[in-house]
Short mmCIF file of C-alpha atoms in Angstrom, two decimals:
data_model
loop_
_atom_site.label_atom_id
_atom_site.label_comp_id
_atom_site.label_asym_id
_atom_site.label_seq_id
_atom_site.Cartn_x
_atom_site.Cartn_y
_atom_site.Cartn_z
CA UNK W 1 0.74 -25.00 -17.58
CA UNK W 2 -0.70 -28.39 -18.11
CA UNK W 3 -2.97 -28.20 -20.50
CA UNK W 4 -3.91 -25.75 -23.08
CA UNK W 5 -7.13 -26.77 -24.96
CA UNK W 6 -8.13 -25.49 -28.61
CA UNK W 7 -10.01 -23.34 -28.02
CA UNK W 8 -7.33 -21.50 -26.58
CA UNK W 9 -7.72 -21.40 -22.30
CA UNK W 10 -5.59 -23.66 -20.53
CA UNK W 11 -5.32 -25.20 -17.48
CA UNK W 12 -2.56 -24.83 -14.57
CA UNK W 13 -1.32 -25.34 -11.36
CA UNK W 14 0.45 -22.89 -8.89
CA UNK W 15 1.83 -23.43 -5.79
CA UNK W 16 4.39 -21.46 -3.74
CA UNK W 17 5.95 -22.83 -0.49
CA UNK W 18 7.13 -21.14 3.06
CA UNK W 19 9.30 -22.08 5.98
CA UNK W 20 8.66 -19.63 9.25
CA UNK W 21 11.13 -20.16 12.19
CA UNK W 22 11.72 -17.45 14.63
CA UNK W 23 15.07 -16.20 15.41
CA UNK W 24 17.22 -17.24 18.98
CA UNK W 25 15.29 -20.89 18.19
CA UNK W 26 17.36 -24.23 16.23
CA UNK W 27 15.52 -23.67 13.08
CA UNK W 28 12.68 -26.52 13.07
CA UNK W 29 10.11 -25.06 11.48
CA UNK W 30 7.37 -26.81 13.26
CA UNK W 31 5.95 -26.87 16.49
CA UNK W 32 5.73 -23.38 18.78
CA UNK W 33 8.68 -21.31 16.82
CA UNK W 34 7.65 -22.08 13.57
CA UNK W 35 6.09 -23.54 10.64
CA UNK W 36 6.15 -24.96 6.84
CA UNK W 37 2.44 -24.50 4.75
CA UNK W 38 2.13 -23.97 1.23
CA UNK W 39 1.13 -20.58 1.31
CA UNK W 40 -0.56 -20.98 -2.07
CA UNK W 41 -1.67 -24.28 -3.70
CA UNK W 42 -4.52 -23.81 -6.57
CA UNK W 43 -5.37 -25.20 -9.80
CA UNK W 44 -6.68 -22.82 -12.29
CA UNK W 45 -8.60 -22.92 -15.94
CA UNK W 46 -8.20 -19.41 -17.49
CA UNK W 47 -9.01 -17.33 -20.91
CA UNK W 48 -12.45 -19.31 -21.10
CA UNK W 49 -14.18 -18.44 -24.27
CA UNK W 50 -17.37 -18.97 -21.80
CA UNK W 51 -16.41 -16.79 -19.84
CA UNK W 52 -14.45 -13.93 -21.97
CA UNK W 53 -11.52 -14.82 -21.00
CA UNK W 54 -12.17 -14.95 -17.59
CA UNK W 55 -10.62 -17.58 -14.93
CA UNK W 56 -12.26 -20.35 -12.84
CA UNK W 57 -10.06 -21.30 -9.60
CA UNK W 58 -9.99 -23.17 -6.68
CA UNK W 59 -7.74 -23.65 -3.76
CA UNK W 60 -5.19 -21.35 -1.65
CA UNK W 61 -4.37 -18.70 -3.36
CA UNK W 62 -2.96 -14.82 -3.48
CA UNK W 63 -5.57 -13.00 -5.11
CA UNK W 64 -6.36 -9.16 -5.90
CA UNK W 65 -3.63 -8.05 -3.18
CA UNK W 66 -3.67 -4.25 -3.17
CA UNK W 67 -0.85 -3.18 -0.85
CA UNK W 68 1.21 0.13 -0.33
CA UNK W 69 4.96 -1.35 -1.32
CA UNK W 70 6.42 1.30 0.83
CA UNK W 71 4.95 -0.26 4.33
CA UNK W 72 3.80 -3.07 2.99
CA UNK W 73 0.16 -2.27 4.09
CA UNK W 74 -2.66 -4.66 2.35
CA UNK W 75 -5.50 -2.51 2.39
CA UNK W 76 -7.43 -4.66 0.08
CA UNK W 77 -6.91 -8.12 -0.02
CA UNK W 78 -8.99 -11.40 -1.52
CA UNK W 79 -6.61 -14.28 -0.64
CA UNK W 80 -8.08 -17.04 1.15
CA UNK W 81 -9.11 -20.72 0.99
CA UNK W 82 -11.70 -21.79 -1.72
CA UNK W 83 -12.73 -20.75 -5.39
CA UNK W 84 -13.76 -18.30 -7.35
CA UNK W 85 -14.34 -16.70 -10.97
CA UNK W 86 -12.06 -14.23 -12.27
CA UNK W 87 -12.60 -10.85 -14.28
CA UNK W 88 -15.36 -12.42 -16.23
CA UNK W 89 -16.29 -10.44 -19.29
CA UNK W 90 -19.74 -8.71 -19.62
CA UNK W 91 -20.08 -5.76 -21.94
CA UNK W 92 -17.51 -2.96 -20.93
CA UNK W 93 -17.11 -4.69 -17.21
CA UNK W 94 -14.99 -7.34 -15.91
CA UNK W 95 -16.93 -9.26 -12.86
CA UNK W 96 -15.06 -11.71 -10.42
CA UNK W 97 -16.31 -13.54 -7.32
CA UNK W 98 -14.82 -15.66 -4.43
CA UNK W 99 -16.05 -17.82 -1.78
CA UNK W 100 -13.73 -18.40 0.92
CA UNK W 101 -13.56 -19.94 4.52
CA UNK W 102 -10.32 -19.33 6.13
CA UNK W 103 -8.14 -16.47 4.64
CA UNK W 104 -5.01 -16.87 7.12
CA UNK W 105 -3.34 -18.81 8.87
CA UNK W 106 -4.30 -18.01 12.17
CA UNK W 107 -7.60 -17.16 12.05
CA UNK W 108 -9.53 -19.55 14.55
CA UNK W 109 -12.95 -19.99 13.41
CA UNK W 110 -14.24 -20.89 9.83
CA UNK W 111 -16.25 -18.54 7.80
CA UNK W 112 -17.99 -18.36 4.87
CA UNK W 113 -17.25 -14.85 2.95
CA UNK W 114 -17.97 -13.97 -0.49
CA UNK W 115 -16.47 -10.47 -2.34
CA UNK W 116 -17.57 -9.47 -5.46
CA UNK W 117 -15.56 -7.39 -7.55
CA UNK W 118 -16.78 -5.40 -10.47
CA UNK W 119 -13.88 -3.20 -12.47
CA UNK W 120 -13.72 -1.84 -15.79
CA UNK W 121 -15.34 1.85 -15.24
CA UNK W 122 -13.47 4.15 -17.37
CA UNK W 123 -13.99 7.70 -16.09
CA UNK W 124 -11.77 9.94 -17.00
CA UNK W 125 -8.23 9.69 -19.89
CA UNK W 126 -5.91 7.26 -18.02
CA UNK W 127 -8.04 6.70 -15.03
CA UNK W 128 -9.83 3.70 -13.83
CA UNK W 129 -13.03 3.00 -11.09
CA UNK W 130 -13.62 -0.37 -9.20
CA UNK W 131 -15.84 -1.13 -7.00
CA UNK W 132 -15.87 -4.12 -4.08
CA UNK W 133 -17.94 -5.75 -1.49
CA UNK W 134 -17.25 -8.07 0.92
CA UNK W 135 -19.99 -10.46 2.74
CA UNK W 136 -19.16 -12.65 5.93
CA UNK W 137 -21.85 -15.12 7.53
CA UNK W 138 -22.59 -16.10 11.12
CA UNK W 139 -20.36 -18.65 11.79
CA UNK W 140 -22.43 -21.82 12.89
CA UNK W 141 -20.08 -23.34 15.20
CA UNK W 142 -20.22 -19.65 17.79
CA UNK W 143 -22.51 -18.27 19.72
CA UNK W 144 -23.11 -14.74 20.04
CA UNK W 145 -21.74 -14.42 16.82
CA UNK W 146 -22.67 -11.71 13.87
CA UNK W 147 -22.65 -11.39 10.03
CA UNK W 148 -20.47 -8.71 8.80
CA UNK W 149 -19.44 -6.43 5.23
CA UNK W 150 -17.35 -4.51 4.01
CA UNK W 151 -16.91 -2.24 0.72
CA UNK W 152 -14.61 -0.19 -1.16
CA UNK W 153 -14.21 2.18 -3.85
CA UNK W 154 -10.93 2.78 -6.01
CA UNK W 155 -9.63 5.08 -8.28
CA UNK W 156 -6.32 5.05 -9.99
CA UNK W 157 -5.14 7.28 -12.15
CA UNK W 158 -1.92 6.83 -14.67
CA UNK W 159 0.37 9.00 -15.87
CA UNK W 160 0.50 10.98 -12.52
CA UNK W 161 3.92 12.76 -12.15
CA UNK W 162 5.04 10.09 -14.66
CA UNK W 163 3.55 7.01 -12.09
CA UNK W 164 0.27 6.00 -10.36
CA UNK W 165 -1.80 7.55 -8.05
CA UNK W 166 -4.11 5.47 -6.17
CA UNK W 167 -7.43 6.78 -3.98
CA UNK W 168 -9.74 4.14 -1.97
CA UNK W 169 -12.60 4.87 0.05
CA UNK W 170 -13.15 1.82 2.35
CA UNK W 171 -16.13 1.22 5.26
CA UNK W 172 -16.97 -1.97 7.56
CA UNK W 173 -19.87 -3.38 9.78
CA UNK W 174 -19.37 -6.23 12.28
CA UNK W 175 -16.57 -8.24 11.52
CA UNK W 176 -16.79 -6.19 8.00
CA UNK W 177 -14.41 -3.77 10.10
CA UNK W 178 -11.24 -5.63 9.43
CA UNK W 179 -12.07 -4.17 5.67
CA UNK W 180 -11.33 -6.99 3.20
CA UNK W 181 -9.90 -9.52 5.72
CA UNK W 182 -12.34 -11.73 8.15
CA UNK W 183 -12.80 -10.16 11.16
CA UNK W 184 -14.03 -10.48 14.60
CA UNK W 185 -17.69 -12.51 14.75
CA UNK W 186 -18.50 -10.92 18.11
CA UNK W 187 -18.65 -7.88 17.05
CA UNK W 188 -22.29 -6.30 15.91
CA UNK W 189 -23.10 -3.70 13.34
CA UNK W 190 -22.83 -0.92 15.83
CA UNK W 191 -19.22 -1.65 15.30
CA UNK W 192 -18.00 0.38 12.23
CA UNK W 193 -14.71 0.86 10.36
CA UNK W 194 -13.70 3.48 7.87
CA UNK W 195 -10.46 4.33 6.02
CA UNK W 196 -8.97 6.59 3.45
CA UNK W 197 -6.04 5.55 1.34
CA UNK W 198 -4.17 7.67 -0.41
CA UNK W 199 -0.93 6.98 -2.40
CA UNK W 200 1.13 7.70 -5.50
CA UNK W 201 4.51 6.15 -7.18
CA UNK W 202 6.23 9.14 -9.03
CA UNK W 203 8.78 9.18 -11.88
CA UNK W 204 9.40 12.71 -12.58
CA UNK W 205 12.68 12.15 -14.02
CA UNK W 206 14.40 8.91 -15.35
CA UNK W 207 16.76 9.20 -12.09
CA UNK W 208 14.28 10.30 -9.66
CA UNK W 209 11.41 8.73 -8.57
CA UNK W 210 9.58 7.28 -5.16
CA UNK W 211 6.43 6.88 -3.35
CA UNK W 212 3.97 8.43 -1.14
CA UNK W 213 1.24 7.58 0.86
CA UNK W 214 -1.34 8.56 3.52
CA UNK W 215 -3.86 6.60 5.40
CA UNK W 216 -6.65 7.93 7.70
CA UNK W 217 -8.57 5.06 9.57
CA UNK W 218 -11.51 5.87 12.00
CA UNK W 219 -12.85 2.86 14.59
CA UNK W 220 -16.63 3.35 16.41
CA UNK W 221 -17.48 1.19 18.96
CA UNK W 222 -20.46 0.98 21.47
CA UNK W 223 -17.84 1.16 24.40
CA UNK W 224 -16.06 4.37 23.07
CA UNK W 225 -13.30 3.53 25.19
CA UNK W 226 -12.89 1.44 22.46
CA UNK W 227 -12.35 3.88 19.45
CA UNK W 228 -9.69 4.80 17.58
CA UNK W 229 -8.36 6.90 15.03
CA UNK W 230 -4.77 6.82 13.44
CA UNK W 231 -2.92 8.06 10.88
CA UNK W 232 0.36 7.19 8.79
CA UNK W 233 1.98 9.41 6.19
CA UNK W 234 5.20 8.81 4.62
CA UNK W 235 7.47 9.14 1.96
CA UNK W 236 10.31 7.22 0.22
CA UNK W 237 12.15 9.30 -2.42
CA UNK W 238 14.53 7.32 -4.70
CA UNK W 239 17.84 8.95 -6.73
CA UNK W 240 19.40 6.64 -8.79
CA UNK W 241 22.93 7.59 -9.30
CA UNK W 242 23.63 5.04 -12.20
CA UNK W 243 21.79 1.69 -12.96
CA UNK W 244 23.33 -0.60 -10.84
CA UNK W 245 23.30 2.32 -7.72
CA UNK W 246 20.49 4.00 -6.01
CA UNK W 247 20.13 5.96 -2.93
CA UNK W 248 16.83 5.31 -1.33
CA UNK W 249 15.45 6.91 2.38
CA UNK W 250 12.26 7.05 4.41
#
């Protein structure tokens, strides 16, 4: 932190840096084997009183990552380039935005994308709704180029065999179809995306616990050549033996 003012937010900076060389290569870290970036670099003013306790940031940042730990599958995910306001306060709901150009490292052509997030809906003991959506302009700079969205619905649900169980309904238009990441401009809205996520961390005893998960993704394209459907399910259980040893299989 750098600053904490009186009327109680305060004002920080976060950074986090990576070195990427690939392996059989003298480790340079630069040039066609590898690289260095500051995968996150923002400065952030959080717990406004004008904005309940919400956050204003700006800069690189990981932000409202929802991944599967067990595959390591980001199914949701708002990092990215730029600013944005974070679970802002209003009545029972928390409300955060971000505008973003670029949201990896690779990703050729600039975009501007905005997702609004809206969570807070309590609908049942222990459980939990959110809802996103996800906006991508025309790029300027391409021709042939399309707008795009995206949105998703989540539940999650504690206390579920002693964990969490998580449920997400996610669809796609355009370059909406990468679902939460910025896709491919070329594509028009007779391109269409939807997935199913499914997953739960259990800890039915206090030695045994693990995770499961399925995902159901269905691709529609005008050249049907083009389609695709796939499916993963898996399963990690987890027995620890004492606290320093556990057996753990997949």
């Amino acid at each position: 932190d750098l600053l904490k003012l009186e009327d109680g937010s305060k004002i920080s900076v976060e950074g986090m840096a990576q070195l990427y060389n690939e392996y059989g290569h003298t480790p340079k870290f630069t040039g066609d084997y590898g690289f260095a970036r500051m995968n996150q670099a923002y400065a952030e003013w959080s717990k406004m009183p004008v904005l309940n306790g919400g956050s204003f940031w700006a800069g690189r940042r990981y932000y409202n990552r929802n991944d599967i730990h067990m595959t390591d599958y980001y199914y949701w995910n708002q990092s990215a380039n730029g600013f944005g306001f974070d679970q802002v306060g209003i009545g029972d709901l928390k409300y955060s935005y971000v505008f973003s150009r670029k949201d990896n490292l690779f990703q050729e052509d600039y975009t501007n994308r905005h997702d609004f997030t809206v969570s807070g809906f309590d609908t049942n003991p222990g459980g939990g709704l959110e809802l996103g959506v996800s906006y991508l302009e025309k790029p300027d700079n391409k021709e042939d180029s399309h707008s795009g969205w995206s949105a998703i619905a989540q539940h999650k649900q504690k206390g579920f065999l002693g964990g969490l169980n998580t449920f997400a309904v996610q669809y796609g238009q355009g370059p909406g179809t990468a679902m939460s990441y910025t896709g491919d401009s070329s594509l028009d809205s007779n391109n269409q995306s939807w997935r199913v996520v499914e997953y739960f961390d259990w800890q039915m005893t206090p030695r045994f616990s693990g995770q499961f998960q399925i995902v159901y993704q269905k691709d529609t394209h005008p050249n049907e050549d083009d389609d695709q459907n796939w499916l993963s399910i898996g399963v990690r259980p987890v027995y620890a033996f004492t606290e320093q040893f556990k057996l753990s299989t997949e």
